[in-house]
Coordinates of C-alpha atoms in Angstrom, one line a residue:
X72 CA -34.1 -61.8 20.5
X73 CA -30.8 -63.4 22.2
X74 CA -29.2 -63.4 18.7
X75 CA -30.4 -60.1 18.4
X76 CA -28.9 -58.3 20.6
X77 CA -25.4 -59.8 19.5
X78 CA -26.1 -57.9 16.0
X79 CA -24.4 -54.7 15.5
X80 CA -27.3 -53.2 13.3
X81 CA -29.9 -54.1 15.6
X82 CA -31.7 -50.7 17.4
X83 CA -29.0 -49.1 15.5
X84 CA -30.7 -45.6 15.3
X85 CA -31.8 -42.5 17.3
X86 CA -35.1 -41.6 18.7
X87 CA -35.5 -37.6 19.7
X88 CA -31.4 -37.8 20.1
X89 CA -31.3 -41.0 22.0
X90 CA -29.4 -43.9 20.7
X91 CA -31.8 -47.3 21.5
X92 CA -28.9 -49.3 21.4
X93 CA -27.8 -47.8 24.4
X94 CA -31.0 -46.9 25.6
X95 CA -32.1 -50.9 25.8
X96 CA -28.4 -51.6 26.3
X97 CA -27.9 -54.0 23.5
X98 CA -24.7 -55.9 23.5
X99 CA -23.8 -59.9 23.3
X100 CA -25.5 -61.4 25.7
X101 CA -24.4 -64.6 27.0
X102 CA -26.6 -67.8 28.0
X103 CA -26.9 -67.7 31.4
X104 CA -29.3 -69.0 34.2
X105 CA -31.0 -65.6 34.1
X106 CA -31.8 -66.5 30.0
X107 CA -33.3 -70.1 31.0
X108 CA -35.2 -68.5 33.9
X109 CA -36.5 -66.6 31.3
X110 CA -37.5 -68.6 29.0
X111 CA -38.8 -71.0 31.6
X112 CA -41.4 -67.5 32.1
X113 CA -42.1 -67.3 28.3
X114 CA -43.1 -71.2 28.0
X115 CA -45.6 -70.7 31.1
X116 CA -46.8 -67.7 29.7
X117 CA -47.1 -69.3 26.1
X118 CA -48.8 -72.5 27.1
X119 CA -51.2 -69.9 29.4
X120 CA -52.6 -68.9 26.2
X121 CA -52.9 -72.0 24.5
X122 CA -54.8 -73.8 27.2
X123 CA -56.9 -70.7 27.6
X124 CA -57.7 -71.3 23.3
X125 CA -58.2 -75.3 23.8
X126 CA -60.3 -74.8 26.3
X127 CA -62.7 -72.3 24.9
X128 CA -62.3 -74.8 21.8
X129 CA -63.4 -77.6 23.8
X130 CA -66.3 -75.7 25.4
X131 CA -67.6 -74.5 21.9
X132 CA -67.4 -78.3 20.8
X133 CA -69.5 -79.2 24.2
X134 CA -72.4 -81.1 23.1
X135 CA -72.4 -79.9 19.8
X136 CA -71.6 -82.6 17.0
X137 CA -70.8 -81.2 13.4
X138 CA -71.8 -83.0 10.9
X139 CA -69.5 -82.0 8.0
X140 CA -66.2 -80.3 8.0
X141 CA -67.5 -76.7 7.2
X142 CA -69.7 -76.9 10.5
X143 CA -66.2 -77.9 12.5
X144 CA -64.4 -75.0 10.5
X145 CA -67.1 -72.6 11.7
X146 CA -67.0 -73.5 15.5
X147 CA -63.2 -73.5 15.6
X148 CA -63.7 -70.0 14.1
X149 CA -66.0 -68.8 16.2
X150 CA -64.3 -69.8 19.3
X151 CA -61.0 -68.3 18.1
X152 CA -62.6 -65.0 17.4
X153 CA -63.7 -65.1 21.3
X154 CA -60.6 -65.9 22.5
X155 CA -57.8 -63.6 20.7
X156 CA -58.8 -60.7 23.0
X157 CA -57.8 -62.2 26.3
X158 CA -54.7 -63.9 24.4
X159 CA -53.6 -60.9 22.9
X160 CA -54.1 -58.6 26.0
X161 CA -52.0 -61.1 28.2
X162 CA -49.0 -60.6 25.6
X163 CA -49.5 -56.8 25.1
X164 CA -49.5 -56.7 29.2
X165 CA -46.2 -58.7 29.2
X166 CA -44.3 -56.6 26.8
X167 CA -45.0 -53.2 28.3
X168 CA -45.0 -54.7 31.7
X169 CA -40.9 -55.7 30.3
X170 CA -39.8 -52.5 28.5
X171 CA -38.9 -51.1 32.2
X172 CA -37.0 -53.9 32.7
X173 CA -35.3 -53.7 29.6
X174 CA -34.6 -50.1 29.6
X175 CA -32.7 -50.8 33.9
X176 CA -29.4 -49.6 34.3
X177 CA -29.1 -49.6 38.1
X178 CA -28.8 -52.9 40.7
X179 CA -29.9 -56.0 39.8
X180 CA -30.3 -54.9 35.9
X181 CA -27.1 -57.2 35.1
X182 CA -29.3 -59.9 36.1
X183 CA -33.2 -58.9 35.2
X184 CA -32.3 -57.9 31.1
X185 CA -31.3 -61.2 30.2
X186 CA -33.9 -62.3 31.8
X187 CA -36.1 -59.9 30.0
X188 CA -34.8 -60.7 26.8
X189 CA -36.1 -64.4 26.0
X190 CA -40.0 -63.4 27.2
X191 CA -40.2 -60.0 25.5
X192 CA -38.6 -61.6 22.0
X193 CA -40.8 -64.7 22.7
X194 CA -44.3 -63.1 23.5
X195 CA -44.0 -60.4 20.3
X196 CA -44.1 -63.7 18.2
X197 CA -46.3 -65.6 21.0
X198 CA -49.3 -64.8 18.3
X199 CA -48.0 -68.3 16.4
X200 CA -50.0 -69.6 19.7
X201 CA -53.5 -68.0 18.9
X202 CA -53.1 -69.1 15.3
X203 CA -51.6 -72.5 15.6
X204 CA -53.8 -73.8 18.3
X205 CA -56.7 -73.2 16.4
X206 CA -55.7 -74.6 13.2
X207 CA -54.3 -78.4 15.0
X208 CA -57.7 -78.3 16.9
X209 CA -59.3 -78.2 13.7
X210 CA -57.3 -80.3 12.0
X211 CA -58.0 -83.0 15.1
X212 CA -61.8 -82.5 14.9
X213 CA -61.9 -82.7 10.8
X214 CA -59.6 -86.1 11.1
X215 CA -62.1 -87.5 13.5
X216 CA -65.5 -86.1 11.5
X217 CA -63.3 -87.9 8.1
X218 CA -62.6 -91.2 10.0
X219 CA -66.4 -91.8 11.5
X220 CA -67.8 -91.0 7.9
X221 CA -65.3 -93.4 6.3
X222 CA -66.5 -96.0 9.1

């Protein structure tokens, strides 16, 4: 999103008459401490969601013991589907909760944008987490199931 806002055709168009470019204030934005305070917030944020996955993972796995890979595809699937709600509300809260921020023109808005800018680029592609956690925790179980039945 940093790099983003450094492009000229980027928001490049008009809304009901109003330019976003100026309306999110989109010009170069350089690294700063406000930008790694911010993406400090979008790594917490992030690995929020993927211990909130693992850990439903683990509890689905709680005293259960597949006995093929299929059964270990199922649970991992079943545990997902229970958890992309809560994963995907926290990221929907986070980007409306920054479109304020990012919109600011008055005090303090030379300081809060950039470090608006890493978390709201960051959580629209934060869905990686809810798809990626999934897939290594499977991956994990299955390599464990393959290695007991080749022992």
């Amino acid at each position: 999103m940093i790099w983003l806002y450094g492009q000229d055709w980027f928001l490049n168009f008009d809304v009901f008459g109003v330019n976003m470019r100026q309306l999110f204030g989109v010009h170069t934005i350089n690294l700063s401490v406000a930008i790694w305070v911010g993406f400090l917030a979008l790594f917490g944020i992030a690995s929020d969601d993927g211990v909130i996955m693992c850990t439903y993972l683990q509890q689905s796995f709680h005293g259960k013991t597949p006995r093929n890979i299929e059964e270990t595809r199922q649970l991992v699937i079943k545990a997902g589907k229970r958890r992309i709600r809560p994963c995907l509300m926290t990221a929907a809260t986070t980007i409306l909760a920054l479109i304020p921020v990012l919109t600011s023109t008055g005090r303090g808005s030379d300081i809060m944008v950039p470090m608006a800018i890493p978390s709201f680029g960051g959580m629209t592609i934060q869905i990686l987490t809810m798809l990626i956690v999934p897939v290594l925790y499977s991956f994990m179980k299955e390599s464990k199931l393959k290695l007991s039945n080749a022992l």
